[in-house]
Structure formats: C-alpha cells, structure tokens
C-alpha cells in the first residue's frame, strides 16, 4: 500500500465510516454521501474511501476503463478541493447555509487496500480484511454503500449467501 493509505489497525472502528468506491470518477456525490453520514451519526469522526483496484467482482459489469493510479490521483485532487468553497460546490453550499463541512482532507482518508490484489476483490473480502486488522473486536464496521451495491447483493453470482451474512 502507498504510505498515505491508512493503517486499518490504527483506526477505531466506532468512529470510522468505510465507503467503497470505484473512483470512476470520484466526486461530489461521494463526498455528499459521506457528509450526510457524518452529520447523521456524530460518533463518526472520519471516512475511509476504499478505492477499487479496477477489477470489478460483478461479472455483469465491464472493467473500469481508467487505471487505478489515475483514479487515485483524481480522488486525491478532489479531496484536496472538497472543503474549499472556491473549488467545491459542496463547500459553497455549506458556506451559504452557515455550516462547516465535516468532510475535509483532515477527515477523509483514502485506502488502496485492494491495490495489493491483481484480481477482483469482493466486498465481503474487503470487510474481512478490515475485521482482521481488529482481532477480537466485536465493534460493528460502519459501512456505507451505494444503491448499486445493495442491488447487486441480490445476485448470487456476485454475493453468495455467506457473503451477504458478512455484510449484514
């Protein structure tokens, strides 16, 4: 993993939200979703965006056209801009409302956990890796997924029954 990828074992599960994304491209909707979740649950202090390695575990979807390093660079640039009203619609809207964004370069981390694999990494496996970094912990993993992932959970070629149990 690159040095800026967070050490999962050092992140307290109780205050961390994990959000998987392809980063194809990453943008406003990902940051807005993360902002909404941080506001919804004040115990959450940070978001870890788990960037896909580009190999999709869903056999019905094509591979991701943009390589992982480019998607990582775009995500980093978007993250650097997210809290700046001159560069971010989300920050401008917060400023107009008299609010301070909870999503910022200080509270959002990017994980390239999946980059270590040259194959599709199923969501249940990624959750297992996060859980393995916290042996013996009974704390839940705060996981936020888009509706596309939730819909795919009903497809047995993508999510087996044991996978769905891991995600539940």
PDB file of C-alpha atoms in Angstrom:
ATOM      1  CA  UNK A   1       0.000   0.000   0.000  1.00  0.00           C
ATOM      2  CA  UNK A   2       1.201   3.544  -0.601  1.00  0.00           C
ATOM      3  CA  UNK A   3       2.375   5.314   2.572  1.00  0.00           C
ATOM      4  CA  UNK A   4      -0.677   7.591   2.651  1.00  0.00           C
ATOM      5  CA  UNK A   5      -3.086   4.646   2.805  1.00  0.00           C
ATOM      6  CA  UNK A   6      -4.313   4.447   6.402  1.00  0.00           C
ATOM      7  CA  UNK A   7      -3.217   1.754   8.800  1.00  0.00           C
ATOM      8  CA  UNK A   8      -6.524  -0.034   9.342  1.00  0.00           C
ATOM      9  CA  UNK A   9      -5.465  -1.347  12.736  1.00  0.00           C
ATOM     10  CA  UNK A  10      -4.911   2.225  13.963  1.00  0.00           C
ATOM     11  CA  UNK A  11      -8.420   3.356  13.025  1.00  0.00           C
ATOM     12  CA  UNK A  12     -11.008   2.995  15.779  1.00  0.00           C
ATOM     13  CA  UNK A  13     -13.988   1.185  14.285  1.00  0.00           C
ATOM     14  CA  UNK A  14     -16.518   3.033  16.447  1.00  0.00           C
ATOM     15  CA  UNK A  15     -15.719   6.395  14.839  1.00  0.00           C
ATOM     16  CA  UNK A  16     -14.791   5.362  11.288  1.00  0.00           C
ATOM     17  CA  UNK A  17     -17.083   5.109   8.278  1.00  0.00           C
ATOM     18  CA  UNK A  18     -15.919   2.947   5.368  1.00  0.00           C
ATOM     19  CA  UNK A  19     -17.184   3.795   1.900  1.00  0.00           C
ATOM     20  CA  UNK A  20     -16.189   1.659  -1.095  1.00  0.00           C
ATOM     21  CA  UNK A  21     -15.957   3.311  -4.483  1.00  0.00           C
ATOM     22  CA  UNK A  22     -14.603   2.678  -7.919  1.00  0.00           C
ATOM     23  CA  UNK A  23     -13.444   6.258  -8.278  1.00  0.00           C
ATOM     24  CA  UNK A  24     -14.592   6.227 -11.870  1.00  0.00           C
ATOM     25  CA  UNK A  25     -14.799   9.155 -11.219  1.00  0.00           C
ATOM     26  CA  UNK A  26     -14.935  10.111  -7.570  1.00  0.00           C
ATOM     27  CA  UNK A  27     -16.740  13.300  -6.851  1.00  0.00           C
ATOM     28  CA  UNK A  28     -19.496  15.380  -5.385  1.00  0.00           C
ATOM     29  CA  UNK A  29     -21.925  12.504  -4.759  1.00  0.00           C
ATOM     30  CA  UNK A  30     -19.344  10.506  -2.782  1.00  0.00           C
ATOM     31  CA  UNK A  31     -18.397  13.474  -0.616  1.00  0.00           C
ATOM     32  CA  UNK A  32     -22.045  14.500  -0.165  1.00  0.00           C
ATOM     33  CA  UNK A  33     -22.931  10.963   0.951  1.00  0.00           C
ATOM     34  CA  UNK A  34     -20.019  10.925   3.386  1.00  0.00           C
ATOM     35  CA  UNK A  35     -21.002  14.374   4.724  1.00  0.00           C
ATOM     36  CA  UNK A  36     -24.562  13.209   5.237  1.00  0.00           C
ATOM     37  CA  UNK A  37     -23.415  10.114   7.142  1.00  0.00           C
ATOM     38  CA  UNK A  38     -21.033  12.114   9.371  1.00  0.00           C
ATOM     39  CA  UNK A  39     -23.843  14.541  10.207  1.00  0.00           C
ATOM     40  CA  UNK A  40     -26.309  11.698  10.789  1.00  0.00           C
ATOM     41  CA  UNK A  41     -24.080   9.988  13.350  1.00  0.00           C
ATOM     42  CA  UNK A  42     -21.992  12.382  15.482  1.00  0.00           C
ATOM     43  CA  UNK A  43     -19.911   9.437  16.767  1.00  0.00           C
ATOM     44  CA  UNK A  44     -18.375   9.120  13.297  1.00  0.00           C
ATOM     45  CA  UNK A  45     -15.232  11.236  13.006  1.00  0.00           C
ATOM     46  CA  UNK A  46     -13.631  10.092   9.747  1.00  0.00           C
ATOM     47  CA  UNK A  47     -14.359   8.435   6.442  1.00  0.00           C
ATOM     48  CA  UNK A  48     -12.172   5.898   4.699  1.00  0.00           C
ATOM     49  CA  UNK A  49     -12.808   5.803   0.964  1.00  0.00           C
ATOM     50  CA  UNK A  50     -11.801   2.321  -0.187  1.00  0.00           C
ATOM     51  CA  UNK A  51     -10.702   2.783  -3.767  1.00  0.00           C
ATOM     52  CA  UNK A  52     -11.261  -0.210  -6.022  1.00  0.00           C
ATOM     53  CA  UNK A  53      -8.321  -1.715  -7.863  1.00  0.00           C
ATOM     54  CA  UNK A  54     -10.443  -1.513 -11.016  1.00  0.00           C
ATOM     55  CA  UNK A  55     -11.250  -5.193 -11.316  1.00  0.00           C
ATOM     56  CA  UNK A  56     -14.961  -5.483 -10.724  1.00  0.00           C
ATOM     57  CA  UNK A  57     -16.242  -8.591  -8.888  1.00  0.00           C
ATOM     58  CA  UNK A  58     -19.570  -8.248 -10.704  1.00  0.00           C
ATOM     59  CA  UNK A  59     -19.380 -10.398 -13.869  1.00  0.00           C
ATOM     60  CA  UNK A  60     -22.210  -8.378 -15.416  1.00  0.00           C
ATOM     61  CA  UNK A  61     -20.231  -5.116 -15.311  1.00  0.00           C
ATOM     62  CA  UNK A  62     -17.347  -4.175 -17.573  1.00  0.00           C
ATOM     63  CA  UNK A  63     -13.914  -3.477 -16.164  1.00  0.00           C
ATOM     64  CA  UNK A  64     -13.107   0.065 -15.131  1.00  0.00           C
ATOM     65  CA  UNK A  65     -11.595   1.943 -18.057  1.00  0.00           C
ATOM     66  CA  UNK A  66      -9.398   4.345 -16.082  1.00  0.00           C
ATOM     67  CA  UNK A  67      -6.348   2.791 -14.435  1.00  0.00           C
ATOM     68  CA  UNK A  68      -6.113   2.701 -10.646  1.00  0.00           C
ATOM     69  CA  UNK A  69      -3.259   5.213 -10.337  1.00  0.00           C
ATOM     70  CA  UNK A  70      -5.158   7.810 -12.399  1.00  0.00           C
ATOM     71  CA  UNK A  71      -8.328   7.259 -10.365  1.00  0.00           C
ATOM     72  CA  UNK A  72      -6.259   7.653  -7.187  1.00  0.00           C
ATOM     73  CA  UNK A  73      -4.768  10.930  -8.469  1.00  0.00           C
ATOM     74  CA  UNK A  74      -8.239  12.275  -9.370  1.00  0.00           C
ATOM     75  CA  UNK A  75      -9.591  11.256  -5.963  1.00  0.00           C
ATOM     76  CA  UNK A  76      -6.683  12.965  -4.180  1.00  0.00           C
ATOM     77  CA  UNK A  77      -7.254  16.160  -6.212  1.00  0.00           C
ATOM     78  CA  UNK A  78     -10.982  16.109  -5.405  1.00  0.00           C
ATOM     79  CA  UNK A  79     -10.233  15.534  -1.737  1.00  0.00           C
ATOM     80  CA  UNK A  80      -7.793  18.467  -1.695  1.00  0.00           C
ATOM     81  CA  UNK A  81     -10.561  20.695  -3.105  1.00  0.00           C
ATOM     82  CA  UNK A  82     -13.622  19.449  -1.218  1.00  0.00           C
ATOM     83  CA  UNK A  83     -13.527  21.941   1.679  1.00  0.00           C
ATOM     84  CA  UNK A  84     -12.593  24.971  -0.441  1.00  0.00           C
ATOM     85  CA  UNK A  85     -15.690  26.995  -1.475  1.00  0.00           C
ATOM     86  CA  UNK A  86     -13.787  28.363  -4.474  1.00  0.00           C
ATOM     87  CA  UNK A  87     -13.306  24.821  -5.803  1.00  0.00           C
ATOM     88  CA  UNK A  88     -16.187  22.770  -4.415  1.00  0.00           C
ATOM     89  CA  UNK A  89     -19.957  23.032  -4.858  1.00  0.00           C
ATOM     90  CA  UNK A  90     -20.402  21.145  -1.598  1.00  0.00           C
ATOM     91  CA  UNK A  91     -18.268  23.653   0.316  1.00  0.00           C
ATOM     92  CA  UNK A  92     -20.093  26.594  -1.347  1.00  0.00           C
ATOM     93  CA  UNK A  93     -23.460  25.188  -0.307  1.00  0.00           C
ATOM     94  CA  UNK A  94     -22.244  24.663   3.244  1.00  0.00           C
ATOM     95  CA  UNK A  95     -20.877  28.215   3.364  1.00  0.00           C
ATOM     96  CA  UNK A  96     -24.188  29.691   2.134  1.00  0.00           C
ATOM     97  CA  UNK A  97     -26.000  27.679   4.827  1.00  0.00           C
ATOM     98  CA  UNK A  98     -23.570  28.902   7.500  1.00  0.00           C
ATOM     99  CA  UNK A  99     -22.283  25.368   8.073  1.00  0.00           C
ATOM    100  CA  UNK A 100     -18.816  23.878   8.311  1.00  0.00           C
ATOM    101  CA  UNK A 101     -18.205  20.696   6.342  1.00  0.00           C
ATOM    102  CA  UNK A 102     -17.271  17.641   8.317  1.00  0.00           C
ATOM    103  CA  UNK A 103     -15.823  16.133   5.137  1.00  0.00           C
ATOM    104  CA  UNK A 104     -12.355  17.573   4.595  1.00  0.00           C
ATOM    105  CA  UNK A 105      -8.824  16.463   3.758  1.00  0.00           C
ATOM    106  CA  UNK A 106      -8.326  16.016   7.515  1.00  0.00           C
ATOM    107  CA  UNK A 107     -11.301  13.689   7.990  1.00  0.00           C
ATOM    108  CA  UNK A 108     -11.296  11.696   4.754  1.00  0.00           C
ATOM    109  CA  UNK A 109      -8.663   9.034   4.172  1.00  0.00           C
ATOM    110  CA  UNK A 110      -8.095   7.047   1.005  1.00  0.00           C
ATOM    111  CA  UNK A 111      -7.405   3.336   1.265  1.00  0.00           C
ATOM    112  CA  UNK A 112      -5.754   1.454  -1.560  1.00  0.00           C
ATOM    113  CA  UNK A 113      -6.191  -1.837   0.276  1.00  0.00           C
ATOM    114  CA  UNK A 114      -7.500  -3.514  -2.883  1.00  0.00           C
ATOM    115  CA  UNK A 115      -4.494  -2.399  -4.978  1.00  0.00           C
ATOM    116  CA  UNK A 116      -2.459  -5.259  -3.500  1.00  0.00           C
ATOM    117  CA  UNK A 117      -4.570  -7.734  -5.477  1.00  0.00           C
ATOM    118  CA  UNK A 118      -4.411  -8.346  -9.239  1.00  0.00           C
ATOM    119  CA  UNK A 119      -7.942  -9.772  -9.203  1.00  0.00           C
ATOM    120  CA  UNK A 120     -11.414  -8.651  -8.291  1.00  0.00           C
ATOM    121  CA  UNK A 121     -11.766  -8.195  -4.542  1.00  0.00           C
ATOM    122  CA  UNK A 122     -15.280  -8.988  -3.315  1.00  0.00           C
ATOM    123  CA  UNK A 123     -16.810  -6.587  -0.803  1.00  0.00           C
ATOM    124  CA  UNK A 124     -17.102  -9.346   1.790  1.00  0.00           C
ATOM    125  CA  UNK A 125     -13.347  -9.971   1.495  1.00  0.00           C
ATOM    126  CA  UNK A 126     -12.578  -6.274   1.980  1.00  0.00           C
ATOM    127  CA  UNK A 127     -14.740  -6.276   5.108  1.00  0.00           C
ATOM    128  CA  UNK A 128     -12.883  -9.383   6.271  1.00  0.00           C
ATOM    129  CA  UNK A 129      -9.551  -7.572   5.865  1.00  0.00           C
ATOM    130  CA  UNK A 130     -10.824  -4.644   7.913  1.00  0.00           C
ATOM    131  CA  UNK A 131     -12.127  -7.033  10.572  1.00  0.00           C
ATOM    132  CA  UNK A 132      -8.784  -8.922  10.599  1.00  0.00           C
ATOM    133  CA  UNK A 133      -6.993  -5.652  11.402  1.00  0.00           C
ATOM    134  CA  UNK A 134      -9.074  -5.548  14.626  1.00  0.00           C
ATOM    135  CA  UNK A 135      -8.804  -9.088  16.040  1.00  0.00           C
ATOM    136  CA  UNK A 136     -11.134  -9.801  18.913  1.00  0.00           C
ATOM    137  CA  UNK A 137     -13.150  -6.615  18.380  1.00  0.00           C
ATOM    138  CA  UNK A 138     -16.912  -7.014  18.486  1.00  0.00           C
ATOM    139  CA  UNK A 139     -17.467  -3.457  17.270  1.00  0.00           C
ATOM    140  CA  UNK A 140     -19.509  -3.187  14.100  1.00  0.00           C
ATOM    141  CA  UNK A 141     -17.907  -1.915  10.931  1.00  0.00           C
ATOM    142  CA  UNK A 142     -19.709   1.215   9.760  1.00  0.00           C
ATOM    143  CA  UNK A 143     -20.101   0.550   6.063  1.00  0.00           C
ATOM    144  CA  UNK A 144     -21.881   2.814   3.612  1.00  0.00           C
ATOM    145  CA  UNK A 145     -22.616   1.515   0.151  1.00  0.00           C
ATOM    146  CA  UNK A 146     -24.393   2.966  -2.824  1.00  0.00           C
ATOM    147  CA  UNK A 147     -27.681   1.608  -4.102  1.00  0.00           C
ATOM    148  CA  UNK A 148     -25.873  -0.108  -6.978  1.00  0.00           C
ATOM    149  CA  UNK A 149     -24.001  -2.313  -4.498  1.00  0.00           C
ATOM    150  CA  UNK A 150     -27.140  -3.002  -2.472  1.00  0.00           C
ATOM    151  CA  UNK A 151     -28.981  -4.093  -5.657  1.00  0.00           C
ATOM    152  CA  UNK A 152     -26.118  -6.409  -6.605  1.00  0.00           C
ATOM    153  CA  UNK A 153     -26.336  -8.149  -3.223  1.00  0.00           C
ATOM    154  CA  UNK A 154     -29.413  -9.995  -4.517  1.00  0.00           C
ATOM    155  CA  UNK A 155     -27.400 -11.524  -7.387  1.00  0.00           C
ATOM    156  CA  UNK A 156     -25.949 -14.909  -6.261  1.00  0.00           C
ATOM    157  CA  UNK A 157     -23.180 -14.773  -8.904  1.00  0.00           C
ATOM    158  CA  UNK A 158     -21.871 -11.671  -7.160  1.00  0.00           C
ATOM    159  CA  UNK A 159     -22.795 -12.203  -3.487  1.00  0.00           C
ATOM    160  CA  UNK A 160     -23.084 -15.703  -2.093  1.00  0.00           C
ATOM    161  CA  UNK A 161     -25.247 -16.307   0.968  1.00  0.00           C
ATOM    162  CA  UNK A 162     -22.112 -16.350   3.208  1.00  0.00           C
ATOM    163  CA  UNK A 163     -21.016 -13.024   1.645  1.00  0.00           C
ATOM    164  CA  UNK A 164     -24.379 -11.445   2.428  1.00  0.00           C
ATOM    165  CA  UNK A 165     -24.129 -12.696   6.032  1.00  0.00           C
ATOM    166  CA  UNK A 166     -20.710 -10.988   6.358  1.00  0.00           C
ATOM    167  CA  UNK A 167     -22.208  -7.745   5.060  1.00  0.00           C
ATOM    168  CA  UNK A 168     -25.318  -7.866   7.256  1.00  0.00           C
TER     169      UNK A 168
END
